[in-house]
Amino acid sequence: MSISSSRKHSSTVPHGSTKSRSSSGAIKRSCSEHNPYQENSTSSSKSSSNTNSSYEPTPLQEKNFKMQVLMKLESLNKSLAETKQMVKKILAKTSQDELETVANLELIEQPAETPEELETLCDQLQDKDYRNKMVIYLSSIGGISLGDGTRRIMRTLATNTVWSDFSVSGRKGKKALKDTPILSLIIKSSQKRDHTLTAQIIEKEVGETLKYAPTRKGGKKQSTE
């Protein structure tokens, strides 16, 4: 009896164990198949991969981009046309003798770098013939606008280090440019390029250039930083 019972007992144990392992495997498969975190992770990576590899702009986006490019090109063409028109006006107002004079002029080898050099230029401008040649020369420098032309003329005459000590009227302890022949020279040169410009408008542009000279390249504030 004991041997038989023992055999029965031994035969039932593996059966129960096999059944237990089967149930455990089924549970694991079930959890794996219904794991929301795994599904979301897989779906997210697929979505990210599709987004990076297959993005294409919509027809509306392409149309807007093309419109922006065309508007930019139109703006550039307009600026170029205005510059050409300005050059034609200058050439029309400048005689052949004046053009030849400008071509042969070497009135300024380099901008004045010290107050003493600017003072020397002021002394030279007392000569009427020299002053007239300087007007012709500076009016030929050009510029796409009054402000640009004014800055070009002033860069030709002196550096920002020198201009840092000046204002138009001599405010805040600075030297007054209106007390020198330089301001009159700039005004006459600008008006030779465009007769419609008034002295007040040109003087205002000169004032703006002097105002920002200390912080621009070569200016005293910039050089000390």
XYZ file of C-alpha atoms in Angstrom:
225
model
C 0.000 0.000 0.000
C 2.686 2.488 0.781
C 4.568 1.750 -2.429
C 1.421 2.180 -4.544
C 0.474 5.345 -2.779
C 3.950 6.624 -3.291
C 3.767 5.934 -7.032
C 0.435 7.641 -7.318
C 1.760 10.581 -5.439
C 4.838 10.826 -7.636
C 2.778 10.608 -10.813
C 0.459 13.419 -9.778
C 3.165 15.882 -8.866
C 4.629 16.377 -12.388
C 1.148 16.718 -13.802
C 0.342 19.554 -11.414
C 3.745 21.142 -12.045
C 3.262 21.082 -15.829
C -0.094 22.667 -15.466
C 1.359 25.374 -13.260
C 4.102 26.164 -15.763
C 1.524 26.348 -18.569
C -0.574 28.788 -16.621
C 2.459 30.921 -15.814
C 3.470 31.081 -19.498
C -0.022 32.032 -20.534
C -0.109 34.842 -17.986
C 3.235 36.228 -19.218
C 2.070 36.135 -22.834
C -1.161 37.827 -21.870
C 0.673 40.644 -20.028
C 3.043 41.082 -22.908
C 0.263 41.263 -25.450
C -1.742 43.804 -23.426
C 1.069 45.997 -22.010
C -0.032 49.591 -22.809
C 3.407 51.047 -22.072
C 5.092 48.814 -24.615
C 2.440 49.617 -27.229
C 2.770 53.379 -26.646
C 6.566 53.236 -26.819
C 6.507 51.322 -30.095
C 3.846 53.577 -31.575
C 5.758 56.700 -30.494
C 9.036 55.561 -32.039
C 7.291 54.674 -35.299
C 5.526 58.030 -35.354
C 8.788 59.881 -34.692
C 10.546 57.947 -37.426
C 7.781 58.693 -39.902
C 7.768 62.383 -38.987
C 11.523 62.796 -39.509
C 11.750 60.854 -42.728
C 8.576 61.764 -44.597
C 7.897 65.464 -43.766
C 6.848 67.521 -46.762
C 5.630 71.144 -46.789
C 2.018 71.701 -47.680
C 1.123 73.439 -50.958
C 0.135 76.525 -48.955
C 3.540 76.639 -47.216
C 5.345 76.318 -50.548
C 3.225 79.105 -52.014
C 3.938 81.436 -49.071
C 7.675 80.751 -49.299
C 7.735 81.513 -53.022
C 5.812 84.732 -52.429
C 8.341 85.839 -49.785
C 11.258 85.170 -52.141
C 9.590 87.102 -54.963
C 8.851 90.066 -52.679
C 12.480 90.139 -51.514
C 13.752 90.073 -55.091
C 11.351 92.852 -56.033
C 12.649 94.958 -53.121
C 16.273 94.409 -54.179
C 15.484 95.304 -57.781
C 13.767 98.492 -56.627
C 16.801 99.502 -54.528
C 19.115 98.821 -57.465
C 16.937 100.900 -59.804
C 16.922 103.797 -57.320
C 20.713 103.648 -57.034
C 21.126 103.694 -60.828
C 18.759 106.654 -61.068
C 20.758 108.534 -58.451
C 24.018 107.896 -60.323
C 22.441 109.184 -63.540
C 21.352 112.375 -61.783
C 24.851 112.945 -60.428
C 26.439 112.375 -63.821
C 23.908 114.659 -65.497
C 24.719 117.487 -63.070
C 28.465 116.991 -63.287
C 30.316 118.432 -66.254
C 32.997 116.510 -68.127
C 35.668 118.847 -66.748
C 34.498 118.120 -63.217
C 34.574 114.370 -63.839
C 38.116 114.617 -65.137
C 39.028 116.709 -62.109
C 37.611 114.086 -59.758
C 39.460 111.319 -61.575
C 42.772 113.123 -61.090
C 42.170 114.302 -57.541
C 44.098 112.968 -54.595
C 42.755 115.487 -52.137
C 42.635 113.154 -49.132
C 45.111 110.304 -48.830
C 43.421 109.035 -45.662
C 40.869 110.282 -43.101
C 42.069 112.595 -40.348
C 43.026 110.483 -37.345
C 43.726 113.280 -34.856
C 42.216 116.698 -34.044
C 45.384 118.281 -35.420
C 44.962 116.592 -38.795
C 41.335 117.734 -38.975
C 42.477 121.255 -38.140
C 44.934 121.099 -41.044
C 42.070 120.110 -43.355
C 40.021 123.068 -42.085
C 42.920 125.384 -42.930
C 43.132 123.969 -46.460
C 39.411 124.557 -46.961
C 39.986 128.298 -46.617
C 41.288 128.134 -50.190
C 38.286 128.531 -52.502
C 39.726 126.448 -55.357
C 40.581 123.575 -53.003
C 37.147 123.796 -51.375
C 35.343 123.593 -54.741
C 37.373 120.567 -55.756
C 36.545 118.908 -52.452
C 32.817 119.483 -53.059
C 33.103 117.795 -56.464
C 35.137 114.949 -55.008
C 32.856 114.256 -52.032
C 29.689 114.493 -54.138
C 31.020 111.653 -56.286
C 31.318 109.249 -53.338
C 27.665 108.274 -53.606
C 25.362 106.370 -51.260
C 21.983 104.663 -51.532
C 20.338 107.254 -49.254
C 21.031 110.614 -47.625
C 22.111 108.914 -44.400
C 24.390 106.479 -46.206
C 25.900 109.254 -48.333
C 26.493 111.431 -45.263
C 28.268 108.625 -43.422
C 30.440 107.892 -46.470
C 31.500 111.550 -46.723
C 32.287 111.762 -43.018
C 34.265 108.498 -43.064
C 36.317 109.993 -45.901
C 37.065 113.153 -43.911
C 37.892 111.715 -40.470
C 37.730 108.619 -38.274
C 35.126 107.908 -35.616
C 37.810 108.617 -33.004
C 37.923 112.235 -34.198
C 34.146 112.540 -34.656
C 33.618 111.269 -31.088
C 34.664 114.714 -29.811
C 32.103 116.583 -31.943
C 28.425 117.387 -32.060
C 26.723 119.774 -34.464
C 26.099 122.505 -31.874
C 28.799 121.636 -29.332
C 26.522 120.242 -26.626
C 27.653 118.202 -23.594
C 31.140 119.645 -23.649
C 31.886 118.593 -27.224
C 33.325 120.693 -30.024
C 30.850 122.386 -32.372
C 31.122 121.175 -35.955
C 29.098 124.185 -37.119
C 32.038 126.396 -36.095
C 34.264 124.685 -38.689
C 34.126 124.727 -42.507
C 33.538 120.944 -42.412
C 29.763 121.174 -41.873
C 29.344 123.574 -44.790
C 31.484 121.270 -46.949
C 29.271 118.252 -46.160
C 26.093 120.225 -46.866
C 27.303 121.556 -50.227
C 28.598 118.133 -51.303
C 25.244 116.500 -50.464
C 23.271 119.217 -52.223
C 25.401 118.817 -55.349
C 24.194 115.215 -55.477
C 20.590 116.206 -54.809
C 19.497 119.854 -55.106
C 16.201 119.120 -53.326
C 17.946 118.542 -49.985
C 17.800 121.353 -47.464
C 20.636 122.301 -45.129
C 18.451 121.406 -42.124
C 17.841 117.845 -43.327
C 21.529 117.277 -44.062
C 22.547 118.799 -40.731
C 20.207 116.393 -38.954
C 21.906 113.406 -40.633
C 25.312 114.783 -39.683
C 24.090 115.054 -36.092
C 22.955 111.413 -36.092
C 26.335 110.281 -37.438
C 28.179 112.246 -34.749
C 25.840 110.928 -32.051
C 26.734 107.292 -32.736
C 30.392 107.816 -33.691
C 31.746 106.944 -30.194
C 30.151 103.457 -30.280
C 31.009 102.617 -33.871
C 34.200 101.066 -35.208
C 37.155 103.163 -34.111
C 35.032 105.264 -31.766
C 36.352 106.206 -28.337
C 33.793 104.213 -26.326
C 34.338 101.090 -28.412
C 38.142 101.292 -28.185
C 38.030 101.446 -24.380
C 35.798 98.365 -23.982
